[in-house]
Coordinates of C-alpha atoms in Angstrom, one line a residue:
M255 CA -53.9 -29.6 -2.0
K256 CA -52.8 -31.8 -5.1
A257 CA -49.5 -34.2 -5.7
K258 CA -47.8 -31.6 -7.9
H259 CA -48.5 -28.6 -6.2
Q260 CA -46.6 -30.2 -3.1
R261 CA -43.7 -31.4 -4.5
L262 CA -43.1 -27.9 -6.2
I263 CA -43.6 -27.0 -2.5
L264 CA -41.0 -29.6 -1.6
A265 CA -38.4 -28.9 -4.3
V266 CA -38.6 -24.6 -3.0
A267 CA -37.8 -25.8 0.5
A268 CA -34.9 -28.1 -0.6
L269 CA -33.6 -25.6 -2.9
A270 CA -33.8 -22.8 0.0
A271 CA -32.3 -24.8 2.7
L272 CA -29.2 -25.8 -0.1
I273 CA -28.7 -21.7 -0.9
G274 CA -29.3 -21.9 3.0
A275 CA -26.2 -24.2 3.4
G276 CA -24.1 -23.1 0.6
L277 CA -24.1 -18.8 2.3
L278 CA -23.1 -20.6 5.9
A279 CA -20.7 -22.5 4.4
A280 CA -19.2 -19.4 2.3
S281 CA -19.7 -17.5 5.8
A282 CA -17.8 -19.7 7.8
L283 CA -14.8 -20.5 5.2
K284 CA -14.4 -16.2 5.0
D285 CA -13.6 -15.5 8.3
E286 CA -10.6 -18.6 8.3
A287 CA -9.8 -18.5 4.4
A288 CA -6.1 -17.7 4.7
Y289 CA -4.7 -16.8 0.9
F290 CA -1.3 -17.0 -0.3
Y291 CA 0.6 -13.9 -1.6
A292 CA 3.9 -13.5 -3.2
P293 CA 5.8 -10.2 -2.2
N294 CA 5.3 -9.3 -6.2
D295 CA 1.3 -9.9 -6.0
V296 CA 1.2 -7.7 -2.2
K297 CA 2.4 -4.7 -3.7
T298 CA 0.7 -4.9 -7.3
K299 CA -2.9 -6.0 -6.2
G300 CA -2.3 -4.7 -2.6
V301 CA -3.9 -6.5 0.7
E302 CA -6.2 -4.7 3.2
P303 CA -3.7 -4.2 7.0
G304 CA -5.0 -7.2 9.6
K305 CA -5.9 -9.8 6.5
A306 CA -4.9 -12.8 7.7
I307 CA -2.5 -14.1 4.4
R308 CA 0.2 -16.4 3.5
L309 CA 3.3 -14.7 2.3
G310 CA 5.4 -17.1 1.0
G311 CA 9.4 -16.1 -0.6
M312 CA 13.0 -16.9 0.1
V313 CA 14.6 -14.7 3.1
V314 CA 17.0 -11.8 1.4
K315 CA 20.4 -12.7 2.4
G316 CA 21.7 -10.1 4.8
S317 CA 18.4 -9.3 5.7
L318 CA 18.1 -11.7 8.5
K319 CA 18.4 -10.0 12.2
R320 CA 17.1 -10.4 15.7
A321 CA 16.5 -8.5 18.6
G322 CA 17.6 -8.3 21.9
D323 CA 15.2 -10.0 23.7
G324 CA 16.1 -13.6 21.4
V325 CA 13.1 -14.0 20.3
T326 CA 11.8 -10.9 17.6
V327 CA 13.5 -11.4 14.4
H328 CA 13.1 -9.2 11.5
F329 CA 14.1 -10.2 8.0
D330 CA 12.8 -9.0 4.3
V331 CA 10.9 -12.3 1.9
T332 CA 11.3 -12.0 -2.1
D333 CA 10.4 -13.2 -5.0
G334 CA 13.2 -11.6 -6.9
K335 CA 10.5 -9.0 -8.7
A336 CA 9.9 -7.6 -5.2
T337 CA 10.5 -7.5 -1.3
V338 CA 8.3 -6.8 2.0
P339 CA 9.7 -6.5 5.1
A340 CA 8.1 -8.7 8.2
N341 CA 8.8 -9.7 11.6
F342 CA 8.5 -13.1 13.8
K343 CA 8.3 -13.2 17.2
G344 CA 8.6 -17.2 18.4
I345 CA 10.8 -19.9 18.2
T346 CA 12.7 -20.0 14.2
P347 CA 12.2 -23.3 13.0
D348 CA 15.6 -25.2 11.8
L349 CA 15.2 -24.2 8.4
F350 CA 14.8 -21.1 8.9
R351 CA 17.6 -19.2 7.4
E352 CA 18.7 -16.7 4.4
G353 CA 18.1 -17.6 1.0
S354 CA 15.5 -20.4 1.9
G355 CA 12.3 -20.6 1.1
V356 CA 9.7 -19.6 3.9
V357 CA 6.3 -19.2 4.2
A358 CA 4.6 -16.7 6.7
E359 CA 1.3 -16.6 8.4
G360 CA -0.2 -13.3 9.5
A361 CA -1.2 -10.0 8.5
F362 CA 0.9 -6.9 7.6
D363 CA 0.1 -3.8 9.6
A364 CA -0.6 0.0 9.0
A365 CA 3.0 0.5 8.2
G366 CA 3.1 -2.2 5.2
T367 CA 5.3 -4.8 7.3
F368 CA 4.2 -8.4 7.9
Q369 CA 3.6 -9.5 11.4
A370 CA 3.8 -13.5 10.7
T371 CA 2.5 -15.1 13.8
N372 CA 4.0 -18.9 12.4
L373 CA 6.8 -19.6 10.1
L374 CA 7.3 -22.1 7.6
A375 CA 10.6 -23.5 6.2
K376 CA 10.6 -25.0 3.2
H377 CA 14.2 -26.7 2.1
D378 CA 15.6 -27.4 -1.4
E379 CA 15.2 -30.5 -3.1
R380 CA 19.0 -31.7 -2.8
Y381 CA 18.1 -32.0 1.6
M382 CA 19.8 -34.9 2.9
P383 CA 19.4 -35.5 6.5
R384 CA 22.3 -35.4 8.6
E385 CA 22.3 -39.3 9.3
L386 CA 22.6 -39.6 5.9
E387 CA 25.6 -37.3 4.7
G388 CA 27.9 -39.3 2.7
M389 CA 25.3 -41.6 1.1
Q390 CA 24.1 -41.7 -2.0
Y391 CA 20.9 -43.4 -3.4
D392 CA 21.7 -45.8 -6.3
E393 CA 18.9 -46.2 -8.5
K394 CA 19.3 -49.2 -10.1
S395 CA 19.3 -51.1 -6.5
H396 CA 17.2 -48.2 -5.5
K397 CA 19.4 -48.4 -2.3
M398 CA 21.9 -46.3 -0.1
K399 CA 25.1 -46.6 -0.7
A400 CA 28.4 -45.0 1.0
D401 CA 29.6 -42.1 -1.2
R402 CA 32.9 -43.2 -0.3

């Protein structure tokens, strides 16, 4: 066998190995990837029940209701264009409340309700820890000072 043929076989084998590795990686990511959807995306594009996604938006004021068991929460998520009902069973983050941002991980059931398995609450840019209430950041000196 000539050296030219050996190089060609080696190049074809390397290409086959690269394609195999790419297909293996894509297969592994397919099961683990959770795509982010806003409620309007869910309404317009549709999401098949049981598919793991992340649903992001604002918790609708007046929609947050706790069930009698104390750990099940029913709420609605909106992006201003559409609203999606959601349920979560577990301990909610401290920042989770009506009117705040939320990213919920989970899947839709057959009835169209989002069943969250994890909640991530977001705070606005004006958030200040309780320990720093009454303090203000001075941009010139880059120090915190009392507001009074």
